[in-house]
mmCIF file of C-alpha atoms in Angstrom:
data_model
loop_
_atom_site.group_PDB
_atom_site.id
_atom_site.type_symbol
_atom_site.label_atom_id
_atom_site.label_comp_id
_atom_site.label_asym_id
_atom_site.label_seq_id
_atom_site.Cartn_x
_atom_site.Cartn_y
_atom_site.Cartn_z
ATOM 1 C CA UNK A 1 50.840 76.967 78.983
ATOM 2 C CA UNK A 2 51.960 80.432 79.995
ATOM 3 C CA UNK A 3 55.263 80.294 81.812
ATOM 4 C CA UNK A 4 54.674 76.804 83.304
ATOM 5 C CA UNK A 5 54.320 78.207 86.825
ATOM 6 C CA UNK A 6 51.344 76.485 88.371
ATOM 7 C CA UNK A 7 49.314 78.257 91.008
ATOM 8 C CA UNK A 8 47.352 75.038 91.445
ATOM 9 C CA UNK A 9 47.990 71.469 90.314
ATOM 10 C CA UNK A 10 46.192 68.323 91.395
ATOM 11 C CA UNK A 11 46.343 64.766 90.035
ATOM 12 C CA UNK A 12 43.158 62.749 90.603
ATOM 13 C CA UNK A 13 42.702 59.006 90.349
ATOM 14 C CA UNK A 14 39.433 57.077 90.011
ATOM 15 C CA UNK A 15 37.939 55.712 93.232
ATOM 16 C CA UNK A 16 38.992 52.224 94.339
ATOM 17 C CA UNK A 17 35.743 50.549 93.169
ATOM 18 C CA UNK A 18 36.212 52.008 89.684
ATOM 19 C CA UNK A 19 39.846 50.862 89.607
ATOM 20 C CA UNK A 20 38.686 47.296 90.378
ATOM 21 C CA UNK A 21 36.151 47.482 87.549
ATOM 22 C CA UNK A 22 38.832 48.751 85.166
ATOM 23 C CA UNK A 23 41.153 45.857 86.096
ATOM 24 C CA UNK A 24 38.299 43.434 85.390
ATOM 25 C CA UNK A 25 37.746 45.097 81.990
ATOM 26 C CA UNK A 26 41.467 44.823 81.238
ATOM 27 C CA UNK A 27 41.528 41.113 82.167
ATOM 28 C CA UNK A 28 38.400 40.445 80.088
ATOM 29 C CA UNK A 29 40.104 42.097 77.129
ATOM 30 C CA UNK A 30 42.869 39.509 77.295
ATOM 31 C CA UNK A 31 40.308 36.698 77.432
ATOM 32 C CA UNK A 32 38.380 38.066 74.442
ATOM 33 C CA UNK A 33 41.608 38.549 72.471
ATOM 34 C CA UNK A 34 42.736 34.996 73.286
ATOM 35 C CA UNK A 35 39.417 33.462 72.214
ATOM 36 C CA UNK A 36 39.447 35.485 69.027
ATOM 37 C CA UNK A 37 42.960 34.214 68.149
ATOM 38 C CA UNK A 38 41.944 30.623 68.896
ATOM 39 C CA UNK A 39 38.889 30.857 66.645
ATOM 40 C CA UNK A 40 40.562 32.832 63.847
ATOM 41 C CA UNK A 41 40.854 31.243 60.434
ATOM 42 C CA UNK A 42 42.399 32.672 57.325
ATOM 43 C CA UNK A 43 43.915 36.129 57.479
ATOM 44 C CA UNK A 44 45.291 37.124 60.883
ATOM 45 C CA UNK A 45 45.169 40.888 60.378
ATOM 46 C CA UNK A 46 41.584 41.162 61.704
ATOM 47 C CA UNK A 47 42.347 39.518 65.076
ATOM 48 C CA UNK A 48 45.555 41.554 65.287
ATOM 49 C CA UNK A 49 43.756 44.873 64.754
ATOM 50 C CA UNK A 50 40.921 43.988 67.137
ATOM 51 C CA UNK A 51 43.426 42.860 69.794
ATOM 52 C CA UNK A 52 45.333 46.130 69.551
ATOM 53 C CA UNK A 53 42.092 48.133 69.766
ATOM 54 C CA UNK A 54 40.546 46.366 72.759
ATOM 55 C CA UNK A 55 43.788 46.124 74.721
ATOM 56 C CA UNK A 56 44.665 49.716 73.844
ATOM 57 C CA UNK A 57 41.281 50.997 74.977
ATOM 58 C CA UNK A 58 41.211 48.994 78.210
ATOM 59 C CA UNK A 59 44.793 49.907 79.141
ATOM 60 C CA UNK A 60 44.101 53.601 78.419
ATOM 61 C CA UNK A 61 41.095 53.447 80.745
ATOM 62 C CA UNK A 62 43.135 51.619 83.399
ATOM 63 C CA UNK A 63 45.874 54.259 83.393
ATOM 64 C CA UNK A 64 43.532 57.256 83.168
ATOM 65 C CA UNK A 65 43.793 60.027 85.702
ATOM 66 C CA UNK A 66 42.585 63.576 85.965
ATOM 67 C CA UNK A 67 44.913 66.540 86.161
ATOM 68 C CA UNK A 68 43.738 70.027 87.120
ATOM 69 C CA UNK A 69 46.163 72.903 86.618
ATOM 70 C CA UNK A 70 45.861 76.654 86.933
ATOM 71 C CA UNK A 71 48.608 78.930 85.682
ATOM 72 C CA UNK A 72 48.665 82.683 85.042
ATOM 73 C CA UNK A 73 46.243 82.532 82.121
ATOM 74 C CA UNK A 74 44.391 79.201 82.003
ATOM 75 C CA UNK A 75 42.498 76.503 83.829
ATOM 76 C CA UNK A 76 43.319 73.161 82.243
ATOM 77 C CA UNK A 77 41.394 69.937 82.786
ATOM 78 C CA UNK A 78 43.135 66.850 81.415
ATOM 79 C CA UNK A 79 41.967 63.286 81.472
ATOM 80 C CA UNK A 80 45.151 61.555 80.495
ATOM 81 C CA UNK A 81 45.929 59.989 78.155
ATOM 82 C CA UNK A 82 42.971 60.974 75.967
ATOM 83 C CA UNK A 83 41.506 64.408 76.660
ATOM 84 C CA UNK A 84 42.407 68.007 77.497
ATOM 85 C CA UNK A 85 40.204 71.082 77.944
ATOM 86 C CA UNK A 86 41.682 74.567 78.338
ATOM 87 C CA UNK A 87 39.606 77.415 79.740
ATOM 88 C CA UNK A 88 41.142 80.893 79.551
ATOM 89 C CA UNK A 89 40.865 82.619 82.935
ATOM 90 C CA UNK A 90 39.671 85.734 81.100
ATOM 91 C CA UNK A 91 36.516 83.734 80.229
ATOM 92 C CA UNK A 92 35.720 82.863 83.865
ATOM 93 C CA UNK A 93 32.713 84.794 85.194
ATOM 94 C CA UNK A 94 32.341 83.166 88.620
ATOM 95 C CA UNK A 95 33.722 80.432 90.853
ATOM 96 C CA UNK A 96 31.780 78.929 93.751
ATOM 97 C CA UNK A 97 32.444 76.050 96.145
ATOM 98 C CA UNK A 98 30.023 73.139 96.239
ATOM 99 C CA UNK A 99 29.749 69.367 96.396
ATOM 100 C CA UNK A 100 29.067 66.703 93.794
ATOM 101 C CA UNK A 101 28.122 63.046 93.511
ATOM 102 C CA UNK A 102 29.372 61.881 90.087
ATOM 103 C CA UNK A 103 26.856 59.029 89.779
ATOM 104 C CA UNK A 104 23.786 60.918 90.987
ATOM 105 C CA UNK A 105 24.628 64.214 89.279
ATOM 106 C CA UNK A 106 26.372 63.116 86.049
ATOM 107 C CA UNK A 107 25.837 59.335 85.716
ATOM 108 C CA UNK A 108 29.524 58.515 86.030
ATOM 109 C CA UNK A 109 33.049 59.715 86.494
ATOM 110 C CA UNK A 110 35.523 61.401 84.150
ATOM 111 C CA UNK A 111 34.709 64.326 81.845
ATOM 112 C CA UNK A 112 30.915 64.214 81.628
ATOM 113 C CA UNK A 113 28.550 66.550 79.827
ATOM 114 C CA UNK A 114 24.995 67.054 81.012
ATOM 115 C CA UNK A 115 23.331 69.192 78.422
ATOM 116 C CA UNK A 116 25.121 71.880 76.523
ATOM 117 C CA UNK A 117 25.886 74.156 79.483
ATOM 118 C CA UNK A 118 26.888 71.784 82.297
ATOM 119 C CA UNK A 119 30.086 69.726 82.401
ATOM 120 C CA UNK A 120 31.533 67.618 85.190
ATOM 121 C CA UNK A 121 35.186 66.788 85.722
ATOM 122 C CA UNK A 122 34.732 64.061 88.284
ATOM 123 C CA UNK A 123 36.891 61.412 89.881
ATOM 124 C CA UNK A 124 35.187 61.111 93.268
ATOM 125 C CA UNK A 125 32.266 62.384 95.338
ATOM 126 C CA UNK A 126 32.690 65.336 97.638
ATOM 127 C CA UNK A 127 33.954 68.904 97.443
ATOM 128 C CA UNK A 128 33.851 70.633 94.079
ATOM 129 C CA UNK A 129 34.439 73.997 92.429
ATOM 130 C CA UNK A 130 31.690 75.338 90.161
ATOM 131 C CA UNK A 131 33.332 77.429 87.448
ATOM 132 C CA UNK A 132 30.965 79.404 85.224
ATOM 133 C CA UNK A 133 32.245 81.021 82.040
ATOM 134 C CA UNK A 134 31.039 84.273 80.500
ATOM 135 C CA UNK A 135 29.378 82.170 77.782
ATOM 136 C CA UNK A 136 27.200 80.513 80.465
ATOM 137 C CA UNK A 137 28.841 77.076 80.591
ATOM 138 C CA UNK A 138 29.408 75.658 84.090
ATOM 139 C CA UNK A 139 32.195 73.201 84.923
ATOM 140 C CA UNK A 140 31.794 71.203 88.140
ATOM 141 C CA UNK A 141 35.309 70.146 89.134
ATOM 142 C CA UNK A 142 35.554 67.614 91.959
ATOM 143 C CA UNK A 143 38.742 67.773 94.007
ATOM 144 C CA UNK A 144 39.428 67.115 97.704
ATOM 145 C CA UNK A 145 40.819 70.638 98.132
ATOM 146 C CA UNK A 146 38.093 72.446 96.185
ATOM 147 C CA UNK A 147 38.287 75.465 98.519
ATOM 148 C CA UNK A 148 41.910 75.977 97.496
ATOM 149 C CA UNK A 149 41.017 75.659 93.805
ATOM 150 C CA UNK A 150 38.208 78.218 94.263
ATOM 151 C CA UNK A 151 40.602 80.604 96.015
ATOM 152 C CA UNK A 152 43.283 80.286 93.313
ATOM 153 C CA UNK A 153 40.795 80.690 90.455
ATOM 154 C CA UNK A 154 39.214 83.765 92.039
ATOM 155 C CA UNK A 155 42.624 85.306 92.551
ATOM 156 C CA UNK A 156 44.014 84.457 89.098
ATOM 157 C CA UNK A 157 40.807 85.445 87.288
ATOM 158 C CA UNK A 158 40.588 88.644 89.386
ATOM 159 C CA UNK A 159 37.047 87.873 90.550
ATOM 160 C CA UNK A 160 35.327 89.542 93.464
ATOM 161 C CA UNK A 161 33.897 87.274 96.108
#
């Protein structure tokens, strides 16, 4: 990551309604794991593995957050703890401000692909930066201060307005 000097850094959390849903999923995982242990007969390795998988998945979803960073050479989109996408600034062709509704435009939140050339990095509705690469792929990045992200990307990628 270059010299670790960020020109832009933003941590995004899922909207409150999604957080509630994720807590429900986490609680249901405990219930499912408990029922599975109660009904298990014979070898206990199967319930153990399934418990680890469902609790691991639901806790990863519960703790997920988005992180957008821009340094001297890259735009990085991370959905911790499971995903990271790095876009070299040299590959950025244009950056435009806009708005997005994750559910209407991408059918959900997180890192969402809609076709081969459109990707959303979405944690809430509202302002967004539309970053188009020289290869023709567009990333719609939702962030409350999208105008600042657009400004930083244009400056760091040496783009004309």
